[in-house]
């Protein structure tokens, strides 16, 4: 489950990755502050990123030498990218400190932290827009926010198929939550599944098979409602498995482990 504001917003940019090293010299780089020799103004960064339709807010030296860190704004959100000292390459990604194993950024304080999801009232889940695996009349319910083009969701789906056979008294509510910026084709797949209410189409979608395109606005209202609900609740990634009490399941994503978690409540 992956999705930070930083990485999601950065995906709008086309980029080329450049690797380079800078060796200290007697009278060159390595003898003084890099900013004395290498600079990038907001105007220059704006010109370099004009193709991406972003607004550059700030430029700072990156935590890693050889790069400028650029804070940008687009569609109401913010993110960062990196431009090398030669101003020829755009680098997209996250810099990780090898000691702390944590992301580092010069603009850390300027990037809003995503809301940490800790659970919800299961009565609020819009199950009228769910595809139900297992027994729809079961007292025990599992809620799975999932994207048919998410590789982790595709790995989970066969485990859910096993789970419905292992627990005939369980209703598994599949909440189709396509992450459109990462998986642009997933939205139409979710619409097709929801509008047809076809279990076959649901399974085919998670097998990576092609589905017929939805007709008109079929399925749109339901998929949009699930997306809006998930975002309002702070569910930023998939798959998100919620136990019957509405708390996120944190254990291994295999049928037996999920079964034990449900029975242990």
mmCIF file of C-alpha atoms in Angstrom:
data_model
loop_
_atom_site.group_PDB
_atom_site.id
_atom_site.type_symbol
_atom_site.label_atom_id
_atom_site.label_comp_id
_atom_site.label_asym_id
_atom_site.label_seq_id
_atom_site.Cartn_x
_atom_site.Cartn_y
_atom_site.Cartn_z
ATOM 1 C CA UNK A 1 0.000 0.000 0.000
ATOM 2 C CA UNK A 2 1.740 2.929 -1.191
ATOM 3 C CA UNK A 3 0.767 6.321 -1.802
ATOM 4 C CA UNK A 4 2.032 9.547 -0.436
ATOM 5 C CA UNK A 5 1.037 12.984 -1.637
ATOM 6 C CA UNK A 6 4.638 13.419 -2.726
ATOM 7 C CA UNK A 7 4.857 10.422 -5.029
ATOM 8 C CA UNK A 8 1.288 10.638 -6.364
ATOM 9 C CA UNK A 9 1.653 14.265 -7.456
ATOM 10 C CA UNK A 10 5.114 13.709 -8.935
ATOM 11 C CA UNK A 11 3.748 11.094 -11.342
ATOM 12 C CA UNK A 12 2.255 13.862 -13.529
ATOM 13 C CA UNK A 13 5.721 14.662 -14.796
ATOM 14 C CA UNK A 14 7.587 12.964 -17.616
ATOM 15 C CA UNK A 15 11.126 12.393 -16.478
ATOM 16 C CA UNK A 16 14.572 11.092 -17.316
ATOM 17 C CA UNK A 17 16.809 9.668 -14.625
ATOM 18 C CA UNK A 18 20.443 10.658 -14.579
ATOM 19 C CA UNK A 19 23.101 9.147 -12.351
ATOM 20 C CA UNK A 20 26.280 11.045 -11.773
ATOM 21 C CA UNK A 21 29.122 11.457 -9.331
ATOM 22 C CA UNK A 22 31.099 14.521 -8.325
ATOM 23 C CA UNK A 23 34.751 14.105 -7.414
ATOM 24 C CA UNK A 24 36.468 16.672 -5.199
ATOM 25 C CA UNK A 25 39.049 18.840 -6.944
ATOM 26 C CA UNK A 26 41.703 21.199 -5.648
ATOM 27 C CA UNK A 27 39.902 24.275 -6.920
ATOM 28 C CA UNK A 28 36.461 22.964 -7.867
ATOM 29 C CA UNK A 29 33.494 21.115 -6.394
ATOM 30 C CA UNK A 30 34.110 19.744 -2.941
ATOM 31 C CA UNK A 31 36.162 22.707 -1.738
ATOM 32 C CA UNK A 32 33.244 25.020 -0.823
ATOM 33 C CA UNK A 33 29.465 25.273 -0.523
ATOM 34 C CA UNK A 34 27.822 23.928 -3.673
ATOM 35 C CA UNK A 35 25.376 26.849 -3.804
ATOM 36 C CA UNK A 36 28.278 29.217 -4.504
ATOM 37 C CA UNK A 37 28.826 27.580 -7.871
ATOM 38 C CA UNK A 38 25.450 26.037 -8.673
ATOM 39 C CA UNK A 39 22.162 27.888 -8.492
ATOM 40 C CA UNK A 40 18.658 27.542 -9.852
ATOM 41 C CA UNK A 41 16.137 30.332 -9.560
ATOM 42 C CA UNK A 42 12.368 29.884 -9.306
ATOM 43 C CA UNK A 43 12.061 31.489 -12.749
ATOM 44 C CA UNK A 44 14.580 29.073 -14.277
ATOM 45 C CA UNK A 45 12.815 26.107 -12.687
ATOM 46 C CA UNK A 46 9.478 27.409 -13.953
ATOM 47 C CA UNK A 47 10.859 27.574 -17.492
ATOM 48 C CA UNK A 48 12.349 24.079 -17.259
ATOM 49 C CA UNK A 49 9.080 22.598 -15.967
ATOM 50 C CA UNK A 50 6.753 24.603 -18.194
ATOM 51 C CA UNK A 51 5.771 21.447 -20.108
ATOM 52 C CA UNK A 52 4.260 19.920 -16.939
ATOM 53 C CA UNK A 53 1.821 22.730 -16.151
ATOM 54 C CA UNK A 54 3.049 23.181 -12.581
ATOM 55 C CA UNK A 55 3.638 26.280 -10.481
ATOM 56 C CA UNK A 56 7.111 26.355 -8.920
ATOM 57 C CA UNK A 57 6.938 27.647 -5.346
ATOM 58 C CA UNK A 58 10.510 27.256 -4.098
ATOM 59 C CA UNK A 59 13.959 25.877 -4.942
ATOM 60 C CA UNK A 60 16.425 24.606 -2.314
ATOM 61 C CA UNK A 61 19.630 22.533 -2.338
ATOM 62 C CA UNK A 62 18.619 18.872 -2.221
ATOM 63 C CA UNK A 63 19.701 16.679 0.727
ATOM 64 C CA UNK A 64 21.871 14.777 -1.769
ATOM 65 C CA UNK A 65 24.682 16.702 -3.491
ATOM 66 C CA UNK A 66 24.423 17.430 -7.181
ATOM 67 C CA UNK A 67 20.732 18.301 -7.274
ATOM 68 C CA UNK A 68 18.301 21.145 -6.706
ATOM 69 C CA UNK A 69 15.050 20.299 -4.923
ATOM 70 C CA UNK A 70 12.014 21.971 -6.505
ATOM 71 C CA UNK A 71 8.734 22.407 -4.640
ATOM 72 C CA UNK A 72 5.806 22.670 -7.056
ATOM 73 C CA UNK A 73 2.055 23.085 -6.890
ATOM 74 C CA UNK A 74 -0.476 21.476 -9.213
ATOM 75 C CA UNK A 75 -4.232 20.955 -9.013
ATOM 76 C CA UNK A 76 -4.362 22.161 -5.422
ATOM 77 C CA UNK A 77 -1.643 19.811 -4.173
ATOM 78 C CA UNK A 78 2.113 20.045 -3.766
ATOM 79 C CA UNK A 79 5.063 17.787 -4.492
ATOM 80 C CA UNK A 80 8.788 17.859 -5.168
ATOM 81 C CA UNK A 81 11.111 16.858 -7.984
ATOM 82 C CA UNK A 82 14.849 17.258 -8.471
ATOM 83 C CA UNK A 83 16.872 18.974 -11.204
ATOM 84 C CA UNK A 84 20.567 18.191 -11.604
ATOM 85 C CA UNK A 85 23.228 20.890 -11.430
ATOM 86 C CA UNK A 86 23.650 20.779 -15.206
ATOM 87 C CA UNK A 87 19.943 21.637 -15.575
ATOM 88 C CA UNK A 88 19.589 18.880 -18.132
ATOM 89 C CA UNK A 89 17.829 16.152 -16.189
ATOM 90 C CA UNK A 90 14.664 15.886 -14.131
ATOM 91 C CA UNK A 91 14.709 13.292 -11.355
ATOM 92 C CA UNK A 92 11.461 12.051 -9.813
ATOM 93 C CA UNK A 93 11.368 10.051 -6.601
ATOM 94 C CA UNK A 94 12.242 10.108 -2.921
ATOM 95 C CA UNK A 95 15.660 10.484 -1.277
ATOM 96 C CA UNK A 96 16.156 7.970 1.537
ATOM 97 C CA UNK A 97 18.653 8.520 4.361
ATOM 98 C CA UNK A 98 20.638 5.266 4.583
ATOM 99 C CA UNK A 99 21.151 5.662 8.334
ATOM 100 C CA UNK A 100 17.563 6.323 9.372
ATOM 101 C CA UNK A 101 15.950 4.556 6.376
ATOM 102 C CA UNK A 102 13.512 7.501 6.274
ATOM 103 C CA UNK A 103 12.676 9.888 3.394
ATOM 104 C CA UNK A 104 14.435 13.263 3.612
ATOM 105 C CA UNK A 105 13.578 16.494 1.833
ATOM 106 C CA UNK A 106 14.713 20.101 2.052
ATOM 107 C CA UNK A 107 11.041 21.149 1.794
ATOM 108 C CA UNK A 108 9.822 18.661 4.397
ATOM 109 C CA UNK A 109 7.925 21.300 6.386
ATOM 110 C CA UNK A 110 6.194 22.545 3.228
ATOM 111 C CA UNK A 111 4.725 19.165 2.264
ATOM 112 C CA UNK A 112 1.439 18.324 4.009
ATOM 113 C CA UNK A 113 1.450 14.993 5.790
ATOM 114 C CA UNK A 114 -1.263 12.601 4.616
ATOM 115 C CA UNK A 115 -3.978 11.816 7.130
ATOM 116 C CA UNK A 116 -3.176 8.635 9.010
ATOM 117 C CA UNK A 117 -6.049 6.184 8.699
ATOM 118 C CA UNK A 118 -6.907 4.366 11.941
ATOM 119 C CA UNK A 119 -10.310 2.921 11.134
ATOM 120 C CA UNK A 120 -13.937 3.953 10.772
ATOM 121 C CA UNK A 121 -17.472 3.136 11.781
ATOM 122 C CA UNK A 122 -18.397 0.191 9.525
ATOM 123 C CA UNK A 123 -21.987 1.457 9.419
ATOM 124 C CA UNK A 124 -20.720 4.373 7.316
ATOM 125 C CA UNK A 125 -19.295 2.215 4.519
ATOM 126 C CA UNK A 126 -21.458 2.695 1.386
ATOM 127 C CA UNK A 127 -22.050 -1.039 0.937
ATOM 128 C CA UNK A 128 -24.818 -0.345 -1.578
ATOM 129 C CA UNK A 129 -21.952 0.148 -4.045
ATOM 130 C CA UNK A 130 -20.096 -3.025 -3.056
ATOM 131 C CA UNK A 131 -19.591 -6.299 -4.877
ATOM 132 C CA UNK A 132 -20.161 -9.039 -2.306
ATOM 133 C CA UNK A 133 -18.104 -12.213 -2.169
ATOM 134 C CA UNK A 134 -19.281 -14.993 0.110
ATOM 135 C CA UNK A 135 -22.598 -14.902 1.954
ATOM 136 C CA UNK A 136 -24.324 -11.515 1.496
ATOM 137 C CA UNK A 137 -26.597 -12.238 4.494
ATOM 138 C CA UNK A 138 -23.763 -13.167 6.857
ATOM 139 C CA UNK A 139 -23.521 -11.394 10.205
ATOM 140 C CA UNK A 140 -19.743 -11.117 9.944
ATOM 141 C CA UNK A 141 -18.500 -8.627 7.343
ATOM 142 C CA UNK A 142 -15.134 -7.769 5.847
ATOM 143 C CA UNK A 143 -14.574 -4.568 3.847
ATOM 144 C CA UNK A 144 -11.876 -4.451 1.168
ATOM 145 C CA UNK A 145 -11.025 -1.218 -0.667
ATOM 146 C CA UNK A 146 -9.256 -2.475 -3.757
ATOM 147 C CA UNK A 147 -8.098 -1.487 -7.250
ATOM 148 C CA UNK A 148 -8.243 -4.031 -10.123
ATOM 149 C CA UNK A 149 -4.947 -2.764 -11.572
ATOM 150 C CA UNK A 150 -3.064 -2.630 -8.252
ATOM 151 C CA UNK A 151 -0.545 -5.533 -8.195
ATOM 152 C CA UNK A 152 -0.949 -5.976 -4.430
ATOM 153 C CA UNK A 153 -4.732 -6.122 -4.836
ATOM 154 C CA UNK A 154 -4.376 -8.761 -7.542
ATOM 155 C CA UNK A 155 -2.287 -10.857 -5.165
ATOM 156 C CA UNK A 156 -4.878 -10.461 -2.418
ATOM 157 C CA UNK A 157 -7.920 -11.337 -4.542
ATOM 158 C CA UNK A 158 -7.192 -15.103 -4.825
ATOM 159 C CA UNK A 159 -6.763 -15.162 -1.038
ATOM 160 C CA UNK A 160 -10.221 -13.610 -0.679
ATOM 161 C CA UNK A 161 -11.555 -16.340 -2.957
ATOM 162 C CA UNK A 162 -10.057 -18.920 -0.586
ATOM 163 C CA UNK A 163 -11.426 -17.035 2.418
ATOM 164 C CA UNK A 164 -15.015 -17.100 1.173
ATOM 165 C CA UNK A 165 -14.793 -20.906 0.950
ATOM 166 C CA UNK A 166 -13.169 -21.191 4.368
ATOM 167 C CA UNK A 167 -15.743 -18.907 6.045
ATOM 168 C CA UNK A 168 -19.229 -19.493 4.624
ATOM 169 C CA UNK A 169 -20.600 -17.201 7.338
ATOM 170 C CA UNK A 170 -18.676 -14.177 6.044
ATOM 171 C CA UNK A 171 -19.698 -11.380 3.665
ATOM 172 C CA UNK A 172 -16.706 -9.821 1.893
ATOM 173 C CA UNK A 173 -17.658 -6.367 0.645
ATOM 174 C CA UNK A 174 -15.442 -5.447 -2.307
ATOM 175 C CA UNK A 175 -15.280 -1.655 -2.517
ATOM 176 C CA UNK A 176 -13.836 -0.832 -5.936
ATOM 177 C CA UNK A 177 -11.464 2.086 -5.392
ATOM 178 C CA UNK A 178 -9.474 2.797 -8.586
ATOM 179 C CA UNK A 179 -6.413 4.996 -8.049
ATOM 180 C CA UNK A 180 -6.676 6.836 -11.330
ATOM 181 C CA UNK A 181 -3.356 8.669 -11.259
ATOM 182 C CA UNK A 182 -1.487 5.394 -10.884
ATOM 183 C CA UNK A 183 -3.835 3.117 -12.830
ATOM 184 C CA UNK A 184 -5.779 5.141 -15.418
ATOM 185 C CA UNK A 185 -7.531 2.070 -16.890
ATOM 186 C CA UNK A 186 -8.852 0.875 -13.526
ATOM 187 C CA UNK A 187 -11.724 3.380 -13.386
ATOM 188 C CA UNK A 188 -13.529 1.960 -16.410
ATOM 189 C CA UNK A 189 -12.906 -1.587 -15.207
ATOM 190 C CA UNK A 190 -14.480 -0.736 -11.857
ATOM 191 C CA UNK A 191 -17.456 0.849 -13.621
ATOM 192 C CA UNK A 192 -17.972 -2.245 -15.763
ATOM 193 C CA UNK A 193 -17.848 -4.588 -12.776
ATOM 194 C CA UNK A 194 -20.205 -2.468 -10.703
ATOM 195 C CA UNK A 195 -22.707 -1.779 -13.485
ATOM 196 C CA UNK A 196 -22.916 -5.428 -14.547
ATOM 197 C CA UNK A 197 -22.861 -6.776 -10.963
ATOM 198 C CA UNK A 198 -21.020 -9.711 -12.505
ATOM 199 C CA UNK A 199 -18.865 -11.907 -10.288
ATOM 200 C CA UNK A 200 -17.207 -13.220 -13.428
ATOM 201 C CA UNK A 201 -16.204 -9.697 -14.457
ATOM 202 C CA UNK A 202 -14.925 -9.019 -10.933
ATOM 203 C CA UNK A 203 -12.627 -12.034 -11.004
ATOM 204 C CA UNK A 204 -11.513 -11.344 -14.582
ATOM 205 C CA UNK A 205 -10.603 -7.770 -13.659
ATOM 206 C CA UNK A 206 -8.281 -8.966 -10.884
ATOM 207 C CA UNK A 207 -6.792 -11.566 -13.211
ATOM 208 C CA UNK A 208 -5.693 -8.726 -15.476
ATOM 209 C CA UNK A 209 -8.081 -9.712 -18.246
ATOM 210 C CA UNK A 210 -9.746 -7.240 -20.591
ATOM 211 C CA UNK A 211 -13.319 -6.189 -19.815
ATOM 212 C CA UNK A 212 -15.887 -4.540 -22.077
ATOM 213 C CA UNK A 213 -16.014 -0.764 -21.811
ATOM 214 C CA UNK A 214 -18.855 0.638 -19.689
ATOM 215 C CA UNK A 215 -21.749 2.158 -21.617
ATOM 216 C CA UNK A 216 -22.661 5.787 -21.063
ATOM 217 C CA UNK A 217 -22.480 6.652 -17.374
ATOM 218 C CA UNK A 218 -23.033 3.075 -16.212
ATOM 219 C CA UNK A 219 -21.419 2.416 -12.839
ATOM 220 C CA UNK A 220 -20.012 5.936 -12.605
ATOM 221 C CA UNK A 221 -22.100 7.127 -9.644
ATOM 222 C CA UNK A 222 -21.189 4.088 -7.543
ATOM 223 C CA UNK A 223 -17.468 4.171 -8.258
ATOM 224 C CA UNK A 224 -17.341 7.939 -7.680
ATOM 225 C CA UNK A 225 -19.149 7.513 -4.355
ATOM 226 C CA UNK A 226 -16.631 4.917 -3.153
ATOM 227 C CA UNK A 227 -13.691 7.091 -4.248
ATOM 228 C CA UNK A 228 -15.095 10.129 -2.446
ATOM 229 C CA UNK A 229 -15.832 8.146 0.724
ATOM 230 C CA UNK A 230 -12.365 6.569 0.800
ATOM 231 C CA UNK A 231 -10.623 9.905 0.316
ATOM 232 C CA UNK A 232 -12.738 11.609 2.984
ATOM 233 C CA UNK A 233 -11.880 8.840 5.446
ATOM 234 C CA UNK A 234 -8.148 9.094 4.723
ATOM 235 C CA UNK A 235 -7.813 5.802 2.864
ATOM 236 C CA UNK A 236 -4.965 6.721 0.538
ATOM 237 C CA UNK A 237 -3.828 3.335 -0.711
ATOM 238 C CA UNK A 238 -4.970 -0.109 -1.758
ATOM 239 C CA UNK A 239 -5.634 -2.763 -0.748
ATOM 240 C CA UNK A 240 -7.153 -1.606 2.525
ATOM 241 C CA UNK A 241 -8.780 -4.454 4.463
ATOM 242 C CA UNK A 242 -11.151 -3.492 7.264
ATOM 243 C CA UNK A 243 -12.180 -6.010 9.894
ATOM 244 C CA UNK A 244 -15.826 -6.265 11.016
ATOM 245 C CA UNK A 245 -15.171 -3.582 13.664
ATOM 246 C CA UNK A 246 -13.917 -1.132 11.031
ATOM 247 C CA UNK A 247 -10.267 -1.331 12.112
ATOM 248 C CA UNK A 248 -7.598 -1.836 9.427
ATOM 249 C CA UNK A 249 -6.158 -5.329 9.226
ATOM 250 C CA UNK A 250 -2.361 -5.170 9.592
ATOM 251 C CA UNK A 251 -1.318 -8.812 9.316
ATOM 252 C CA UNK A 252 -0.174 -11.095 6.479
ATOM 253 C CA UNK A 253 -2.479 -11.010 3.474
ATOM 254 C CA UNK A 254 -3.275 -14.687 3.197
ATOM 255 C CA UNK A 255 -6.659 -16.316 3.751
ATOM 256 C CA UNK A 256 -5.694 -18.230 6.891
ATOM 257 C CA UNK A 257 -4.223 -15.162 8.640
ATOM 258 C CA UNK A 258 -7.259 -12.995 7.827
ATOM 259 C CA UNK A 259 -9.559 -15.770 9.052
ATOM 260 C CA UNK A 260 -7.719 -15.951 12.372
ATOM 261 C CA UNK A 261 -7.916 -12.153 12.774
ATOM 262 C CA UNK A 262 -11.689 -12.196 12.227
ATOM 263 C CA UNK A 263 -12.259 -15.132 14.570
ATOM 264 C CA UNK A 264 -10.018 -13.554 17.221
ATOM 265 C CA UNK A 265 -12.168 -10.465 17.555
#
